[in-house]
Short mmCIF file of C-alpha atoms in Angstrom, two decimals:
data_model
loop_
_atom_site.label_atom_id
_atom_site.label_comp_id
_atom_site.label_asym_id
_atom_site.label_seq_id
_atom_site.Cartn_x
_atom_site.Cartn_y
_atom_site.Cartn_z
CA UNK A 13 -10.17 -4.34 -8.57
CA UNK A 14 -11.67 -7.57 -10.33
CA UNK A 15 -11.52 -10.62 -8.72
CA UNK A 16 -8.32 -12.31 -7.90
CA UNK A 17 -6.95 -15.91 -8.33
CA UNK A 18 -4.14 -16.85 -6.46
CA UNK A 19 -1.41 -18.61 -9.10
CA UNK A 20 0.95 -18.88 -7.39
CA UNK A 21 3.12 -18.59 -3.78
CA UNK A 22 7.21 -18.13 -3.86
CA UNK A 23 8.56 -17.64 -0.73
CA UNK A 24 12.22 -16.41 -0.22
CA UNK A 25 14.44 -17.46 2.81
CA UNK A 26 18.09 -16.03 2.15
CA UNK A 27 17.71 -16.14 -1.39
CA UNK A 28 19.21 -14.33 -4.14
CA UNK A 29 16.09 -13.84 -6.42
CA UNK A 30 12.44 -15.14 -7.18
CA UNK A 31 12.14 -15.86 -10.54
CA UNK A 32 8.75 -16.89 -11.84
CA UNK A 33 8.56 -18.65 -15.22
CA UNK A 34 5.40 -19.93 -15.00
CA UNK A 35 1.77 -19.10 -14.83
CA UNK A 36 1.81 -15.59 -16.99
CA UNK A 37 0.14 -16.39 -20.10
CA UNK A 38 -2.84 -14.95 -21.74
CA UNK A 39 -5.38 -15.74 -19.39
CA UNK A 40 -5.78 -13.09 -17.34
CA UNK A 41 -5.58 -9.45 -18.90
CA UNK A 42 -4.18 -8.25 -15.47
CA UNK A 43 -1.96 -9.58 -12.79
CA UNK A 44 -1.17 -8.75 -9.07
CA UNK A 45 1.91 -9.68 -7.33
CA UNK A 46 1.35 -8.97 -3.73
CA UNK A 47 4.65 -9.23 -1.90
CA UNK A 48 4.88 -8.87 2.00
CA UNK A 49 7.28 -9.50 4.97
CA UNK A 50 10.48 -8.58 2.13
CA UNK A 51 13.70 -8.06 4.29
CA UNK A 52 17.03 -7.45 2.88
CA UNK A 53 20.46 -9.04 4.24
CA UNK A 54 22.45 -6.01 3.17
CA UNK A 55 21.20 -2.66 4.54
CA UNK A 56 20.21 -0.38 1.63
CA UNK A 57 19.59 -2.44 -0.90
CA UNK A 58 16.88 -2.08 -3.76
CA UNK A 59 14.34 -4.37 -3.82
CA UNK A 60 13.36 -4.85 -7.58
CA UNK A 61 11.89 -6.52 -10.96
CA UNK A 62 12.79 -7.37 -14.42
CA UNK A 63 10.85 -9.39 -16.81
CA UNK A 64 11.89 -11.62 -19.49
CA UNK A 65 9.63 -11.64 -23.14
CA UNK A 66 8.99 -15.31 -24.74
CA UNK A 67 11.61 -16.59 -26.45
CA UNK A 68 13.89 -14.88 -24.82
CA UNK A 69 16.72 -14.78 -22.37
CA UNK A 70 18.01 -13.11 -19.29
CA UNK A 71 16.15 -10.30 -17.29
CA UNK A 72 16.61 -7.26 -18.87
CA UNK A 73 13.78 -6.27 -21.15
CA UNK A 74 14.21 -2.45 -21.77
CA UNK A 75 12.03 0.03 -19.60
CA UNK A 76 10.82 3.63 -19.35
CA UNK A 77 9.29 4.58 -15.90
CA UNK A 78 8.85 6.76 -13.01
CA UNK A 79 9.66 7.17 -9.17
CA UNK A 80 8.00 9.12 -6.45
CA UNK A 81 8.18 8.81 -2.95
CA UNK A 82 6.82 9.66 0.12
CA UNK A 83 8.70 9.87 2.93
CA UNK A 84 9.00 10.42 7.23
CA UNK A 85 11.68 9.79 9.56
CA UNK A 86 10.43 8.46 12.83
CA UNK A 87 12.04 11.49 14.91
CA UNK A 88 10.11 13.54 12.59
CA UNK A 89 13.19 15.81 11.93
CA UNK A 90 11.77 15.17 7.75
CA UNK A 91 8.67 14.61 5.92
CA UNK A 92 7.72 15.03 2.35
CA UNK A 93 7.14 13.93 -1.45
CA UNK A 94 9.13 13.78 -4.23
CA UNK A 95 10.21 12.73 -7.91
CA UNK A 96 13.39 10.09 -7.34
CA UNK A 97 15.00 10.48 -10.23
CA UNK A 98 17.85 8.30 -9.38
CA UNK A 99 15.20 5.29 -9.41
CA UNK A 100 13.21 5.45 -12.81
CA UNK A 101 14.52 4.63 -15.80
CA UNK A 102 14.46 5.74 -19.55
CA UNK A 103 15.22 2.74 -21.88
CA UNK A 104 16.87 1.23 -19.72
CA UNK A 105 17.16 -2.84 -19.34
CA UNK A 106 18.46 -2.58 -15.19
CA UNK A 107 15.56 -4.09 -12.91
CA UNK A 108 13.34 -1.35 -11.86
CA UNK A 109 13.65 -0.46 -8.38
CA UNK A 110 9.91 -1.00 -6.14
CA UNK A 111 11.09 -0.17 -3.12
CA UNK A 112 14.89 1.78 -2.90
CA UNK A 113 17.75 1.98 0.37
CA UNK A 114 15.73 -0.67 2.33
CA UNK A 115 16.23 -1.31 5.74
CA UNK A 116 17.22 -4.54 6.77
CA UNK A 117 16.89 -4.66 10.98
CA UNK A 118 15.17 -7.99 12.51
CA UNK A 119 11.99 -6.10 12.35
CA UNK A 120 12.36 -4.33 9.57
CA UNK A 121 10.42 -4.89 6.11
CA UNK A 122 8.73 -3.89 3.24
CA UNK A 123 5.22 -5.06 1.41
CA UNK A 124 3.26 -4.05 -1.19
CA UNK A 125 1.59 -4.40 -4.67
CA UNK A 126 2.83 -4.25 -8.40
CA UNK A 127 0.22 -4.63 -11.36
CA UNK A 128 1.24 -5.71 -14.72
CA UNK A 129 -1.19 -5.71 -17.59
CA UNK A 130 -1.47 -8.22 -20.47
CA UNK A 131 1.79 -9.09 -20.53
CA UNK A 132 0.66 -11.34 -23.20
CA UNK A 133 -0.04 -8.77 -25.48
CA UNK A 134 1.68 -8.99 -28.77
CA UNK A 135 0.54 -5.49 -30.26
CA UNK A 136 1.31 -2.83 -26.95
CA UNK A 137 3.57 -2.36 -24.72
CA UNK A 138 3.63 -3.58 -21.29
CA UNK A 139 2.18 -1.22 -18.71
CA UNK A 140 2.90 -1.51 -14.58
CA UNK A 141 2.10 0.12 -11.38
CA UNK A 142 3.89 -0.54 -7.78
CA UNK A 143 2.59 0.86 -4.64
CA UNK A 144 5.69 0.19 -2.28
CA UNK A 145 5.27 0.90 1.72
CA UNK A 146 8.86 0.08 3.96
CA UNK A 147 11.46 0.89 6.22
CA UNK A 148 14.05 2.75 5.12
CA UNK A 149 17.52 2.12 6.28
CA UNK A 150 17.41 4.95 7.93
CA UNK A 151 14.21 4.85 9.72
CA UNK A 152 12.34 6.09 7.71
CA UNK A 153 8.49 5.02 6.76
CA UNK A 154 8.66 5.27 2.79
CA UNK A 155 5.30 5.16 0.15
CA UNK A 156 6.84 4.71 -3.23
CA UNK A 157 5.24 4.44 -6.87
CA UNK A 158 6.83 3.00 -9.45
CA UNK A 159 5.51 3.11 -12.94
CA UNK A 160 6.23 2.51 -16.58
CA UNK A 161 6.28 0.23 -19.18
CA UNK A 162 8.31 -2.73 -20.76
CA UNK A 163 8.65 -1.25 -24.15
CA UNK A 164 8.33 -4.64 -25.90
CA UNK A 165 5.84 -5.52 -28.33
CA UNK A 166 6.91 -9.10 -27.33
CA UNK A 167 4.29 -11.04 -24.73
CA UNK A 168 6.17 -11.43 -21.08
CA UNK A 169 6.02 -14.88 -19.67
CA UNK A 170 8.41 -14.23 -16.83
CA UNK A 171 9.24 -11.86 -14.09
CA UNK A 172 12.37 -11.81 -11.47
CA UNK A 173 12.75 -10.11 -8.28
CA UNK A 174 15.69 -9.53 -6.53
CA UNK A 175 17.33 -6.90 -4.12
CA UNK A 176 19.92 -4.76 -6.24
CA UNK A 177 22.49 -6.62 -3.57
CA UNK A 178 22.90 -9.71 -1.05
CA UNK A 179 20.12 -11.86 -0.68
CA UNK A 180 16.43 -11.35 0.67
CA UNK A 181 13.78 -13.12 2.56
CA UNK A 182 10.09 -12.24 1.84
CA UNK A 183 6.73 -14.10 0.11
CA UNK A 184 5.53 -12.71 -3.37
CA UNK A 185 2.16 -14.07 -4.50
CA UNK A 186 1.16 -13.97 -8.02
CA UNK A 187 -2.97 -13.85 -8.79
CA UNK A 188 -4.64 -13.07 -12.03
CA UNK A 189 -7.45 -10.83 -11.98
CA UNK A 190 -10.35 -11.60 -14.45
CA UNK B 24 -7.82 -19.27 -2.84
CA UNK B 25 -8.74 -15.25 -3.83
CA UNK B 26 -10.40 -12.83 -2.29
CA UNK B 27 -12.56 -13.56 0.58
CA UNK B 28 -15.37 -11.30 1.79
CA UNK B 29 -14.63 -11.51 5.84
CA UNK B 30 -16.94 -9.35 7.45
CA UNK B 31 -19.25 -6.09 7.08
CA UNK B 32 -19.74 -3.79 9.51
CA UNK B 33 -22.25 -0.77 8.46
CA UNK B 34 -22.94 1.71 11.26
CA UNK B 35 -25.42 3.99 11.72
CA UNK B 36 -25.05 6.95 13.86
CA UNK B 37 -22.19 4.95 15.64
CA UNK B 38 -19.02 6.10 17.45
CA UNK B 39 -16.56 3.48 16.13
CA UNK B 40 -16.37 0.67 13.53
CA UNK B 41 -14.35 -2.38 15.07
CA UNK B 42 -12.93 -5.58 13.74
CA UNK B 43 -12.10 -8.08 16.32
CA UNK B 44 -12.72 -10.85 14.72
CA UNK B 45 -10.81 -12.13 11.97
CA UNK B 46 -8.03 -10.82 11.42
CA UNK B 47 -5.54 -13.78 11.84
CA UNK B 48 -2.40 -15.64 9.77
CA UNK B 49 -4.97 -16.86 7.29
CA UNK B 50 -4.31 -14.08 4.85
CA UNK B 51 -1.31 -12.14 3.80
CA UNK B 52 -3.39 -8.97 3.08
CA UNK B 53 -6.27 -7.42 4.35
CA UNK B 54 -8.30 -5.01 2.52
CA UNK B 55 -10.58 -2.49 4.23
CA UNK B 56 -12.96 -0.67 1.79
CA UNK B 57 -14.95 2.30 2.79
CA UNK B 58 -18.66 3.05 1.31
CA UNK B 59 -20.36 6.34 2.40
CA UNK B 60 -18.70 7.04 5.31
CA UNK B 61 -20.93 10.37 6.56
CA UNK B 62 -19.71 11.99 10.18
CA UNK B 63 -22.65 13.38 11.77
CA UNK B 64 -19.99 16.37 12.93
CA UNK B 65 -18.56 18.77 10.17
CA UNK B 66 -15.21 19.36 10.12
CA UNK B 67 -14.16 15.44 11.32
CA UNK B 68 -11.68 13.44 10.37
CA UNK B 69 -11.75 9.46 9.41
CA UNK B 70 -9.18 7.46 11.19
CA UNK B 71 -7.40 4.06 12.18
CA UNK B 72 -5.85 2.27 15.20
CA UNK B 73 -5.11 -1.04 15.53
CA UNK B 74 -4.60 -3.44 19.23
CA UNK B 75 -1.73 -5.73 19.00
CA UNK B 76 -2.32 -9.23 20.55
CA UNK B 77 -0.46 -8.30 23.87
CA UNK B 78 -3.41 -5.93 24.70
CA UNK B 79 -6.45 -7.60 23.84
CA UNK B 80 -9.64 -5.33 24.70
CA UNK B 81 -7.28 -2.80 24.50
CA UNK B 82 -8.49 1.06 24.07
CA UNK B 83 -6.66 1.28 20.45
CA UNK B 84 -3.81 3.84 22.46
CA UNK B 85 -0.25 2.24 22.68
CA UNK B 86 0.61 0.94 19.09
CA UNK B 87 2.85 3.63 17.76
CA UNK B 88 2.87 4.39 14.20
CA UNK B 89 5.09 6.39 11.84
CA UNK B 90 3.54 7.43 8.81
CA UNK B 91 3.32 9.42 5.51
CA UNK B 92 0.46 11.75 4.56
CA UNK B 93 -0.24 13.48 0.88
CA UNK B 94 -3.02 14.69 -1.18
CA UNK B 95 -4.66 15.99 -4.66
CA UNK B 96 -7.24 18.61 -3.77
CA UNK B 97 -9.79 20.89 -5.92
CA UNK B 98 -12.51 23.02 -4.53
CA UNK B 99 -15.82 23.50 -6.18
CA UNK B 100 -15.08 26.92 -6.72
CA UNK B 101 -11.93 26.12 -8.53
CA UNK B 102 -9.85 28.36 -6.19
CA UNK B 103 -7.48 26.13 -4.52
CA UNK B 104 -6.10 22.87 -6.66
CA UNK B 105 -2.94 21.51 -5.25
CA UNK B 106 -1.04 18.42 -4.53
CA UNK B 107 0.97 18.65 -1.60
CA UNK B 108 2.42 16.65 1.53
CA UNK B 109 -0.01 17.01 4.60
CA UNK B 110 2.51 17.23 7.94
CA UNK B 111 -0.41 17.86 10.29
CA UNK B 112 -1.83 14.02 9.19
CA UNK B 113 1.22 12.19 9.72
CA UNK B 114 2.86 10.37 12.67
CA UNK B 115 6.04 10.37 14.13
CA UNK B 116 5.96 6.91 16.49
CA UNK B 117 3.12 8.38 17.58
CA UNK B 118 0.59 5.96 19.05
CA UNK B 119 -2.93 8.47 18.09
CA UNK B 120 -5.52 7.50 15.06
CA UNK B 121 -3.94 8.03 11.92
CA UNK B 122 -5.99 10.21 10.14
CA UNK B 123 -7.22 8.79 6.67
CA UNK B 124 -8.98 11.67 5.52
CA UNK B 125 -9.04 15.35 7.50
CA UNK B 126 -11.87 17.29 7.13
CA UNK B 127 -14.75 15.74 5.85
CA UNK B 128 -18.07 17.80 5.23
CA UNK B 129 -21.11 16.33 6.85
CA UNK B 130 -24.02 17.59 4.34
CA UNK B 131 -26.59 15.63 3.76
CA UNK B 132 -25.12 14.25 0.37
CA UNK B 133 -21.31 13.96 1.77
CA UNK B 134 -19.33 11.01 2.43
CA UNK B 135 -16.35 9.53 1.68
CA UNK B 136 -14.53 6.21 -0.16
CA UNK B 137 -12.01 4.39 -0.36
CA UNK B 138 -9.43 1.73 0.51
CA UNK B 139 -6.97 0.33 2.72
CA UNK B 140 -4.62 -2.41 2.54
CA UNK B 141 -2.89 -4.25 5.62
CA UNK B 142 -0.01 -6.68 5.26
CA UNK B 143 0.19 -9.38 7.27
CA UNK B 144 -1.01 -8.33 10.74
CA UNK B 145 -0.05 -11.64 12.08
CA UNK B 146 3.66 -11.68 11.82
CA UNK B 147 5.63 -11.39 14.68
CA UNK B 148 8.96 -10.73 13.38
CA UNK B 149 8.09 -7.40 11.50
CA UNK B 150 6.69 -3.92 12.13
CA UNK B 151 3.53 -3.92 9.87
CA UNK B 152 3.07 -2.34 6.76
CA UNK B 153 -0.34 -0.49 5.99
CA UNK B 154 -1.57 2.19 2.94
CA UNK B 155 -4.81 3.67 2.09
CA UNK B 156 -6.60 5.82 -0.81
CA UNK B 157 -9.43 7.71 0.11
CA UNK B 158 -11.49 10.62 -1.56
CA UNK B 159 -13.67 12.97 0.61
CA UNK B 160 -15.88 15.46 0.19
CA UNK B 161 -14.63 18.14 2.43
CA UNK B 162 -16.01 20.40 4.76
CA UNK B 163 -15.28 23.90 2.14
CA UNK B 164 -16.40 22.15 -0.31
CA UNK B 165 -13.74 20.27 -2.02
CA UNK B 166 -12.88 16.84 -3.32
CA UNK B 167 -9.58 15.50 -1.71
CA UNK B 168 -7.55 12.29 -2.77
CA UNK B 169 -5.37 11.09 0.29
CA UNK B 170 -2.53 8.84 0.29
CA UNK B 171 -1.83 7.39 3.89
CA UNK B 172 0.99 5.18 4.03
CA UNK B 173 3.17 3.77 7.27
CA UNK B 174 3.76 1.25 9.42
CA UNK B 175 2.64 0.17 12.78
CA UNK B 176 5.78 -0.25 14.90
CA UNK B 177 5.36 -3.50 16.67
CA UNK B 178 6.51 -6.97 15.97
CA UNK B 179 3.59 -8.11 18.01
CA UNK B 180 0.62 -10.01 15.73
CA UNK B 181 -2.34 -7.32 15.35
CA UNK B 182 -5.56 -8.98 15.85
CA UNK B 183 -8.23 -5.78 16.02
CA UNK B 184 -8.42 -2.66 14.14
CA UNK B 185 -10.73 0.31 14.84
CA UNK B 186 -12.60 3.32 12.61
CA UNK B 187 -13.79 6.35 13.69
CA UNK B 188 -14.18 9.67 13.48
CA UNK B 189 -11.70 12.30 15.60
CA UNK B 190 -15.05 12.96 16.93
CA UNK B 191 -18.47 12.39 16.81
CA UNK B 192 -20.65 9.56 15.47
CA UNK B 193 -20.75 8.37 11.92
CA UNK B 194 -23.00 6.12 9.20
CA UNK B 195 -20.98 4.13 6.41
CA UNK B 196 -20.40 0.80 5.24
CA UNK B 197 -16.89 -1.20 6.11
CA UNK B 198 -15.77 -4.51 4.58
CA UNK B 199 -12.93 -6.44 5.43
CA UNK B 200 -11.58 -8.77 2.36
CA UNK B 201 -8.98 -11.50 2.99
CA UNK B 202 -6.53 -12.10 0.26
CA UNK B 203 -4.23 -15.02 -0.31
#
């Protein structure tokens, strides 16, 4: 990992979505949104992104991606890895689920990392990576990856997060990595 | 604010790497990267445990921890490559080291790297979220990629965090990076 710069800090307290519209431009090739302490109001809900190209509006650039998971229930009655196929998306313009069926107990949460590269870049598509660790509504300790790209030759200037229903607490930091 | 070099601890023929120091609300993620992390017994395997602020000095035994273990393997021989979960790595609220890597080879040219990344150890209101990549080079012979994921079960502020080997003394280099 190059060295990060911290943009940005949005912090969520009962909120429907963060939306950041500023600070993704062409200066950094990579960028890093760390997001920790994320807590749903509505138990299982999908905590997710969307992006929006320049010039444009709404969320809902299209997207092809994957979803695997790893997964443990705290009685250990289940453990193991698989493709989620009910969380990736082909072409599709929904937000793309980082972290799916959260739990959304007083002490439960979720955290992690999602990378998006060059979203500036007018000639490729928009590649991104999400290492997800939470509670699962149903106790269980989940390790997703989501992956894929924003199949727009457009550059990206904004990205939304949001939980698929209800409202959300949590802090997402943006940095740039040069 | 970016990525702040906290401390390094390199042992040398030492039992345990610990970070007492530190580790506080001043960062929203803590990264732990491993450099040539040699066990002087074959066969060992690297691991974690963390003291919550409630037991300070504590002997690294009560915080439980449920957890997800997988891994990419290939042995020099080419006779075994495989991705596959690992159930014998993984916790159930159990409050031993999580393993990080099982099986590491302790040849002279042997080691293991990697990664680790802790979210917010300070909070009080949440269970805390940790994940790790490592790759060893493993006692038959083998290079293994390990994905441990899980949380630490307590809504108590973690303020220390301990490496070591299952058993036995090791050498490697450990940094601890403060983000935010």
């Amino acid at each position: 990992m190059g060295i990060p710069t911290l943009i940005s800090t949005s912090t969520a307290s009962d909120s429907s979505s963060i939306d950041i519209t500023s600070g993704i431009d062409s200066t950094y090739d990579e960028y890093m949104f760390v997001f920790t302490d994320v807590n749903p109001v509505t138990d299982g809900a999908h905590f997710s992104f969307q992006v929006n190209a320049d010039g444009q509006t709404g969320f809902n650039e299209t997207v092809t991606s994957t979803y695997f998971k790893v997964y443990h229930v705290e009685d250990d009655t289940d453990a193991n890895a698989g493709y989620d196929a009910g969380n990736d998306q082909a072409q599709g313009t929904a937000y793309q689920y980082l972290a799916a069926s959260m739990g959304n107990g007083s002490d439960e949460s979720g955290a992690g990392v999602l990378h998006l590269f060059n979203p500036s870049s007018t000639t490729y598509v928009k590649h991104f990576f999400s290492t997800a660790q939470y509670c699962h509504l149903s106790n269980y300790s989940i390790n997703a990856f989501a992956a894929g790209y924003i199949n727009t030759t457009s550059a990206i200037d904004e990205i939304s997060f949001k939980m698929s229903s209800g409202n959300f607490d949590g802090v997402i930091q943006m940095y740039g990595i040069s | 604010m970016a990525m702040t070099l906290i401390t390094t601890n390199t042992s040398s023929d030492a039992a345990t790497s610990d970070f007492t120091t530190g580790i506080d609300s001043t960062y929203k993620l803590y990264i732990f990267k491993f450099i040539d992390i040699n066990p002087a017994t074959n066969d060992k395997n690297f691991t974690f445990q963390v003291n919550a602020t409630d037991d300070p000095g504590g002997d690294y035994d009560v915080s439980a921890i449920t957890s997800t273990v997988f891994e990419s393997e290939h042995y020099e021989d080419d006779s075994i490559a495989r991705v596959r979960y690992e159930p014998n790595d993984d916790q159930a609220q159990g409050t031993a080291f999580q393993i990080l890597a099982e099986g590491m080879g302790n040849g002279g040219d042997e080691s293991l790297a990697g990664e680790m990344y802790l979210f917010n150890p300070s909070n009080t209101t949440y269970v805390k979220h940790f994940y790790a990549t490592t790759n060893a080079y493993r006692h038959p012979d083998s290079s293994r990629q390990t994905f441990a994921a899980g949380y630490i079960n307590d809504t108590t502020a973690i303020d220390d965090i301990r490496f070591q080997m299952s058993s036995g003394n090791f050498d490697g280099t450990i940094k601890m990076y403060g983000v935010g």
